[in-house]
Amino acid sequence: MNFPSNIFNSHSGQDGDFFLGITDILGFKPRKLEIYKKAFLHRSVNKKDKNGNPMNYERLEFLGDSMLGTIISKHLYNEVPEGDEGYLTKMRSKIVSREHLNELGKDLNLIKLVESRIPKTHFGDNIHGNVFEALVGAIYMDRGYKYCERFIYDRVIVPYVDIEQLEGKVISYKSLIIEWCQKQKKAFNYNVYEDTGNDELKHFAVKLSIGNKVVAKARATSKKKAEERASKRAFFALQDRIG
Amino acid sequence: MNFPSNIFNSHSGQDGDFFLGITDILGFKPRKLEIYKKAFLHRSVNKKDKNGNPMNYERLEFLGDSMLGTIISKHLYNEVPEGDEGYLTKMRSKIVSREHLNELGKDLNLIKLVESRIPKTHFGDNIHGNVFEALVGAIYMDRGYKYCERFIYDRVIVPYVDIEQLEGKVISYKSLIIEWCQKQKKAFNYNVYEDTGNDELKHFAVKLSIGNKVVAKARATSKKKAEERASKRAFFALQDRIG
């Protein structure tokens, strides 16, 4: 009996690294690995498909950008029944802002999978957000709408979309925590340290203690973001007592 | 045994008319009729939901606009593998242009279901496109992505999206037909007449004959559009001979 020669080692070597990396980011197994590879392919590589069409992540970015906007629109529609069309439009732009998507892409460390002829250190910040959108486009093409929605929910909405904060009602969770500690006469401490690990980007970790107890930990690409994230976690953990 | 009193006449009277009208437009049965009613509710009616939030089609329009863009993006992504991001963006704007959506909404005669305190004759052209987008939003909320995609495919992509024509490669199917007839030394005739029927908008019908045979019929809200539509049908029917 003859098996195709690649059946036992279809994810070996470089492909295997990519497969593991992408599965980790997705939280599910990709079906068509090729389309995810395309989502990380920078135009500088100058690849063409079998018909001679240029192959890079830009077309998938176009698709993912649109799908991301739709899922966020649906979420806002459901979550804010009192918001009119103008409000929904404004909130969606905040969520899918370039800055926000770049942060997201950085946190997922997508750059480590990017294939490019330009050194990665030469890229501006936008590569992170662009590749994130391309990844959403790839999921849409590979697994369809449902997986896309799930991915955006898990990777964007749950960790990043805080409507109160986007509305400017909560400026900073750190200030809420400090205020509460002062009122309660409790000592607090933000212990920040560099924790880059194997990432290509510098990362910071923070442990927030109130009294003598560590109440929240977080990790991000800047000190300020790590502190804010830990504060938010602490805030929700303590919400009954703070509220 | 007690049945809820509305079980036997849940679609009677005004509701029944709306139910029949909307089912005809959708091509499937709506589940939550209320959401479709919202899609046709103009702000002038000043309705509020049970929580006091203003109720009209504008929030659904926001949602439908986004979903429509996504489905069209996916279609273009699949149909034009050689088009880059700039091309895809340009083509999508042509397809979802205000003018195009207004035409679509008019052809479906959506205005007949609109609930408004302003006389319908006082509305500008945009009401047609806005309500069309709201309807897409309503389908998304009622039946989810798959039904939305199917609806957009049947009602937008198949009848309206002609990539060659949008690219400007084919300016007019009427001119192609005329050219072919002249070359073949065949007589042709566009027989146009008013055919408004029960519609609130004026409609025109056209029968295109080549030689002594009617080769295509069409109906639209202007003479020019009806002629173009009949020409396009004739073109595809005759394609083997013309091509």
XYZ file of C-alpha atoms in Angstrom:
486
model
C 0.000 0.000 0.000
C 1.321 3.404 -0.944
C 0.727 6.470 1.169
C 1.520 9.886 -0.134
C 5.033 10.518 1.096
C 4.025 13.518 3.187
C 1.315 11.793 5.197
C 3.521 11.013 8.173
C 5.514 14.189 8.218
C 3.080 16.767 6.930
C 3.816 19.019 9.907
C 7.501 18.322 10.313
C 10.314 20.859 10.342
C 9.452 24.474 9.558
C 5.843 23.550 8.772
C 5.601 21.865 12.142
C 6.787 24.993 13.956
C 4.266 27.070 12.052
C 1.494 24.555 12.746
C 2.192 24.585 16.477
C 2.538 28.358 16.594
C -0.678 29.002 14.717
C -2.675 26.360 16.626
C -1.608 27.996 19.850
C -2.783 31.413 18.667
C -6.048 30.129 17.176
C -7.069 27.838 20.009
C -8.200 25.273 17.398
C -6.597 23.268 14.616
C -6.373 24.899 11.206
C -7.669 22.903 8.242
C -5.905 24.567 5.346
C -2.515 25.543 6.684
C -1.668 27.314 3.409
C -4.170 30.067 3.984
C -2.707 30.882 7.407
C 0.743 30.993 5.898
C -0.566 33.544 3.455
C -1.847 35.618 6.385
C 1.750 36.018 7.578
C 3.389 36.541 4.206
C 4.754 40.033 3.672
C 4.811 41.444 0.132
C 8.604 41.818 0.322
C 8.906 38.025 -0.136
C 7.448 38.525 -3.631
C 5.733 35.140 -3.778
C 3.323 34.216 -6.560
C 0.633 31.537 -6.628
C 0.473 28.865 -9.361
C -1.418 31.295 -11.623
C 1.172 34.014 -11.210
C -0.915 36.173 -8.868
C 1.065 37.975 -6.141
C 0.672 36.225 -2.785
C 0.816 38.143 0.480
C -1.408 38.966 3.432
C -3.029 42.093 1.985
C -6.095 40.483 0.436
C -6.816 38.547 3.621
C -6.340 41.771 5.591
C -9.071 43.377 3.452
C -11.398 40.494 4.245
C -10.552 40.251 7.946
C -10.952 43.979 8.480
C -14.509 43.741 7.206
C -15.403 40.632 9.220
C -13.907 42.074 12.402
C -16.049 45.195 11.959
C -19.169 43.069 11.506
C -18.632 40.941 14.623
C -17.872 44.022 16.716
C -20.999 45.692 15.293
C -23.127 42.732 16.331
C -21.605 42.718 19.798
C -22.279 46.440 20.270
C -25.799 46.061 18.864
C -26.572 43.424 21.480
C -24.722 44.964 24.407
C -25.853 48.578 24.074
C -29.567 48.613 23.192
C -29.784 52.293 24.090
C -26.988 53.384 21.714
C -28.077 54.959 18.432
C -26.375 54.523 15.061
C -23.931 57.376 15.736
C -22.921 55.920 19.091
C -22.431 52.433 17.629
C -20.299 53.799 14.802
C -18.102 55.767 17.208
C -17.624 52.844 19.580
C -16.777 50.481 16.748
C -14.078 52.853 15.458
C -12.547 52.973 18.915
C -12.441 49.199 19.175
C -11.017 48.573 15.716
C -8.671 51.571 15.783
C -5.225 51.068 14.297
C -3.659 51.589 17.726
C -5.913 49.019 19.356
C -5.355 46.391 16.675
C -1.602 46.925 16.819
C -1.699 46.315 20.562
C -3.726 43.148 20.025
C -1.359 41.834 17.375
C 1.608 42.600 19.629
C 0.084 40.819 22.594
C -0.474 37.720 20.473
C 3.115 38.074 19.272
C 2.009 37.511 15.694
C 5.213 38.998 14.337
C 7.128 35.862 15.204
C 5.265 34.023 12.421
C 5.669 36.752 9.778
C 7.670 35.776 6.723
C 9.456 38.768 5.243
C 12.631 39.855 3.473
C 12.719 43.041 5.512
C 14.216 42.627 9.007
C 11.343 42.568 11.502
C 12.891 45.381 13.499
C 12.422 47.658 10.472
C 8.629 47.371 10.504
C 6.466 50.100 11.968
C 3.718 49.365 14.474
C 1.053 48.733 11.844
C 2.367 45.324 10.869
C 0.894 43.932 14.120
C -2.651 45.107 13.393
C -2.477 44.303 9.684
C -1.431 40.722 10.340
C -4.121 40.388 12.986
C -6.762 41.381 10.421
C -5.253 38.996 7.874
C -5.470 36.208 10.452
C -9.191 36.910 10.922
C -9.582 36.745 7.126
C -7.754 33.406 7.067
C -10.034 31.941 9.747
C -13.062 33.123 7.768
C -11.815 31.388 4.615
C -10.665 28.241 6.422
C -13.420 27.617 8.963
C -16.194 30.079 8.197
C -18.184 32.598 10.163
C -18.729 30.707 13.427
C -15.039 30.129 14.133
C -14.329 33.724 13.225
C -16.913 34.975 15.689
C -15.586 32.700 18.439
C -11.997 33.787 17.809
C -12.890 37.488 17.873
C -14.939 36.963 20.985
C -12.140 35.164 22.834
C -9.227 37.223 21.548
C -10.727 40.695 21.193
C -14.028 41.173 22.967
C -13.383 39.378 26.256
C -9.862 40.685 26.899
C -10.086 44.156 25.330
C -13.606 45.448 24.899
C -14.686 47.306 27.992
C -17.599 49.494 26.992
C -17.524 51.599 30.175
C -13.874 52.381 29.631
C -14.373 53.096 25.920
C -17.172 55.481 26.822
C -14.748 57.313 29.054
C -16.804 56.547 32.170
C -13.813 54.725 33.596
C -10.599 56.546 32.706
C -8.235 54.172 34.422
C -8.662 51.100 36.542
C -5.383 51.897 38.251
C -6.832 55.148 39.615
C -9.927 53.279 40.853
C -7.730 50.784 42.716
C -5.575 53.514 44.280
C -8.644 55.483 45.352
C -10.204 52.407 46.950
C -7.003 51.451 48.790
C -6.631 54.973 50.178
C -10.243 55.018 51.334
C -9.826 51.595 52.964
C -6.428 52.577 54.368
C -4.792 49.565 52.729
C -1.242 49.476 51.412
C -0.828 48.609 47.745
C 2.129 47.856 45.557
C 2.666 47.482 41.798
C 5.694 45.264 41.382
C 6.808 45.678 37.753
C 9.647 43.744 36.127
C 10.839 42.932 32.632
C 9.651 39.525 31.478
C 10.364 39.179 27.783
C 10.867 35.411 27.832
C 11.126 33.990 24.326
C 9.148 36.819 22.759
C 10.699 38.974 20.106
C 9.136 42.056 21.698
C 10.013 43.411 25.120
C 7.361 42.486 27.700
C 6.666 43.588 31.229
C 4.996 41.696 34.021
C 3.345 43.172 37.051
C 2.135 41.787 40.379
C -0.363 43.949 42.189
C -0.490 43.439 45.954
C -3.056 44.893 48.294
C -2.147 44.457 51.944
C 0.241 41.536 51.822
C -1.646 39.585 49.209
C -1.007 39.429 45.461
C -4.480 40.129 44.046
C -3.703 40.216 40.323
C -0.951 39.589 37.789
C -0.631 40.783 34.218
C 1.800 40.960 31.336
C 1.966 43.385 28.412
C 4.278 45.205 26.047
C 4.510 48.323 28.203
C 4.690 48.987 31.961
C 1.615 51.201 31.847
C -0.492 48.636 29.999
C 0.586 45.818 32.328
C -0.363 47.919 35.377
C -3.721 48.874 33.892
C -4.465 45.282 33.001
C -3.609 44.021 36.482
C -5.736 46.823 37.964
C -8.692 45.849 35.830
C -8.389 42.218 36.908
C -8.138 43.265 40.551
C -11.104 45.595 40.089
C -13.355 42.826 38.824
C -12.116 40.415 41.486
C -12.881 42.984 44.187
C -15.945 44.446 42.462
C -18.451 43.520 45.143
C -16.384 45.219 47.788
C -15.450 48.276 45.688
C -18.855 48.778 44.111
C -57.058 22.855 27.390
C -56.150 26.497 27.001
C -54.225 27.874 24.053
C -52.872 31.398 24.071
C -55.567 33.425 22.356
C -53.289 34.523 19.522
C -52.161 31.058 18.474
C -54.678 30.737 15.667
C -54.496 34.262 14.378
C -50.961 35.364 15.090
C -50.590 36.617 11.525
C -54.046 38.011 10.993
C -54.936 41.528 9.847
C -52.113 44.067 9.498
C -49.576 41.606 10.892
C -50.700 39.106 8.305
C -50.109 41.558 5.455
C -46.672 42.357 6.807
C -45.895 38.659 7.269
C -46.853 37.853 3.689
C -45.026 40.888 2.306
C -41.810 40.169 4.176
C -41.870 36.423 3.460
C -42.164 37.206 -0.225
C -39.140 39.533 -0.101
C -37.032 37.206 2.059
C -37.764 33.974 0.263
C -38.007 32.236 3.669
C -40.149 32.519 6.770
C -39.066 35.023 9.421
C -38.816 33.740 12.989
C -39.051 36.933 14.995
C -41.418 39.146 13.067
C -40.772 42.044 15.457
C -37.220 42.541 14.284
C -38.322 42.850 10.649
C -40.947 45.380 11.665
C -38.174 47.391 13.270
C -36.273 47.281 9.966
C -39.110 49.216 8.339
C -39.806 51.636 11.160
C -38.917 55.233 10.382
C -37.794 57.499 13.236
C -40.723 59.844 12.543
C -43.048 57.278 14.176
C -41.191 57.972 17.450
C -41.681 54.483 18.868
C -39.933 53.344 22.063
C -39.225 49.818 23.263
C -40.323 48.612 26.720
C -37.175 50.134 28.262
C -37.808 53.517 26.716
C -35.122 53.224 24.025
C -36.006 54.812 20.664
C -37.023 52.162 18.142
C -36.402 52.628 14.401
C -34.416 51.032 11.595
C -31.180 52.977 12.100
C -29.407 50.533 14.418
C -30.250 47.615 12.122
C -29.033 49.687 9.174
C -25.658 50.071 10.939
C -25.455 46.297 11.385
C -26.685 45.410 7.899
C -24.306 47.824 6.214
C -21.391 46.056 7.870
C -22.615 42.540 7.085
C -23.356 43.425 3.481
C -19.801 44.738 3.101
C -18.394 41.516 4.543
C -20.350 39.177 2.257
C -19.463 41.261 -0.794
C -15.810 41.242 0.319
C -15.837 37.465 0.544
C -17.452 37.166 -2.884
C -14.859 39.457 -4.463
C -12.030 37.662 -2.647
C -13.163 34.360 -4.164
C -14.115 35.610 -7.611
C -11.120 37.834 -8.355
C -7.976 36.064 -7.143
C -5.806 38.443 -9.160
C -7.249 41.614 -7.577
C -5.118 43.285 -4.923
C -6.421 44.999 -1.789
C -6.876 48.330 -3.595
C -8.881 46.692 -6.376
C -11.089 44.795 -3.931
C -11.784 47.955 -1.933
C -12.718 49.889 -5.077
C -15.000 47.177 -6.398
C -16.733 46.777 -3.060
C -17.490 50.517 -2.900
C -19.021 50.341 -6.363
C -21.264 47.441 -5.384
C -22.427 48.904 -2.081
C -22.671 52.484 -3.383
C -25.628 54.516 -2.170
C -26.960 54.670 -5.727
C -26.729 50.926 -6.182
C -28.389 50.115 -2.856
C -31.184 52.576 -3.562
C -31.828 50.828 -6.872
C -31.892 47.473 -5.113
C -34.309 48.680 -2.449
C -36.545 50.178 -5.137
C -36.594 47.004 -7.184
C -37.670 45.041 -4.104
C -40.295 47.723 -3.478
C -39.336 47.844 0.202
C -40.990 51.224 0.635
C -44.412 49.624 0.646
C -43.635 48.084 4.069
C -42.149 51.258 5.610
C -44.013 52.651 8.605
C -43.641 56.409 8.828
C -45.466 59.590 9.796
C -43.952 61.386 6.837
C -45.768 60.749 3.547
C -43.713 58.278 1.506
C -43.628 60.614 -1.459
C -41.647 63.088 0.680
C -38.693 60.737 1.146
C -35.538 61.117 -0.899
C -33.946 58.191 -2.725
C -31.828 57.083 0.233
C -34.725 55.550 2.135
C -34.642 52.606 -0.307
C -30.993 51.747 0.357
C -31.195 52.436 4.092
C -34.137 50.096 4.536
C -32.393 47.462 2.436
C -29.408 47.576 4.800
C -31.709 47.437 7.819
C -33.367 44.364 6.335
C -29.972 42.647 6.046
C -29.358 43.550 9.707
C -32.718 42.054 10.668
C -31.959 38.780 8.863
C -28.593 38.624 10.653
C -30.263 39.039 14.052
C -33.169 36.706 13.274
C -31.535 33.853 11.373
C -27.784 34.414 11.583
C -24.956 34.560 9.123
C -25.907 31.747 6.724
C -29.340 33.149 5.875
C -27.797 36.580 5.461
C -25.230 35.276 3.025
C -27.878 33.383 1.051
C -30.153 36.447 0.898
C -27.338 38.732 -0.274
C -26.270 36.154 -2.805
C -29.777 35.759 -4.255
C -30.873 39.375 -4.039
C -27.653 41.290 -4.671
C -24.862 39.214 -6.140
C -26.738 37.141 -8.709
C -28.971 39.895 -10.112
C -26.659 42.921 -9.746
C -23.003 42.076 -9.394
C -21.394 41.858 -12.781
C -17.671 42.208 -12.264
C -16.888 42.791 -15.953
C -19.396 45.596 -16.100
C -18.205 47.104 -12.801
C -14.670 47.052 -14.112
C -15.874 49.066 -17.080
C -14.909 46.303 -19.521
C -18.524 46.095 -20.604
C -20.086 49.551 -20.719
C -23.521 48.492 -21.822
C -25.089 45.201 -22.787
C -27.516 47.074 -25.020
C -24.655 48.294 -27.191
C -23.259 44.745 -27.398
C -26.635 43.453 -28.570
C -27.055 46.205 -31.154
C -23.550 45.665 -32.464
C -24.127 41.938 -32.813
C -27.474 42.398 -34.589
C -25.960 44.833 -37.061
C -23.082 42.482 -37.771
C -25.493 39.569 -38.243
C -27.866 41.750 -40.263
C -30.743 40.889 -37.921
C -33.602 43.226 -37.054
C -34.043 43.984 -33.367
C -36.703 45.768 -31.376
C -36.961 47.018 -27.779
C -40.665 47.149 -26.997
C -40.987 49.261 -23.848
C -44.241 49.920 -21.992
C -45.330 51.102 -18.568
C -46.140 48.209 -16.251
C -46.547 49.567 -12.729
C -49.079 46.969 -11.600
C -49.722 47.179 -7.863
C -46.357 48.777 -7.096
C -46.161 52.172 -5.493
C -43.309 53.131 -7.813
C -43.626 53.495 -11.560
C -42.214 50.459 -13.405
C -41.393 49.745 -16.999
C -41.344 46.452 -18.834
C -39.467 45.669 -22.001
C -39.564 42.861 -24.540
C -36.473 42.510 -26.672
C -37.030 40.811 -30.034
C -34.348 39.738 -32.426
C -35.686 38.728 -35.807
C -39.281 37.845 -35.035
C -38.557 36.170 -31.708
C -38.796 37.629 -28.210
C -35.396 36.692 -26.727
C -35.633 38.416 -23.324
C -37.989 40.297 -21.038
C -37.232 42.557 -18.108
C -38.862 45.004 -15.727
C -37.341 47.905 -13.772
C -37.986 51.376 -12.381
C -36.656 53.161 -15.478
C -36.804 52.518 -19.232
C -33.019 52.531 -19.505
C -32.554 49.999 -16.722
C -35.225 47.686 -18.106
C -33.587 47.770 -21.548
C -30.138 47.109 -20.085
C -31.448 44.243 -18.013
C -33.195 42.616 -20.973
C -30.030 43.089 -23.047
C -27.916 41.413 -20.393
C -30.290 38.438 -20.274
C -30.277 38.191 -24.044
C -26.490 38.457 -24.071
C -26.044 35.510 -21.724
C -28.670 33.500 -23.589
C -26.879 34.149 -26.876
C -23.370 34.117 -25.421
C -22.092 31.144 -27.379
C -23.117 32.750 -30.635
C -21.944 36.260 -29.750
C -18.708 35.251 -28.041
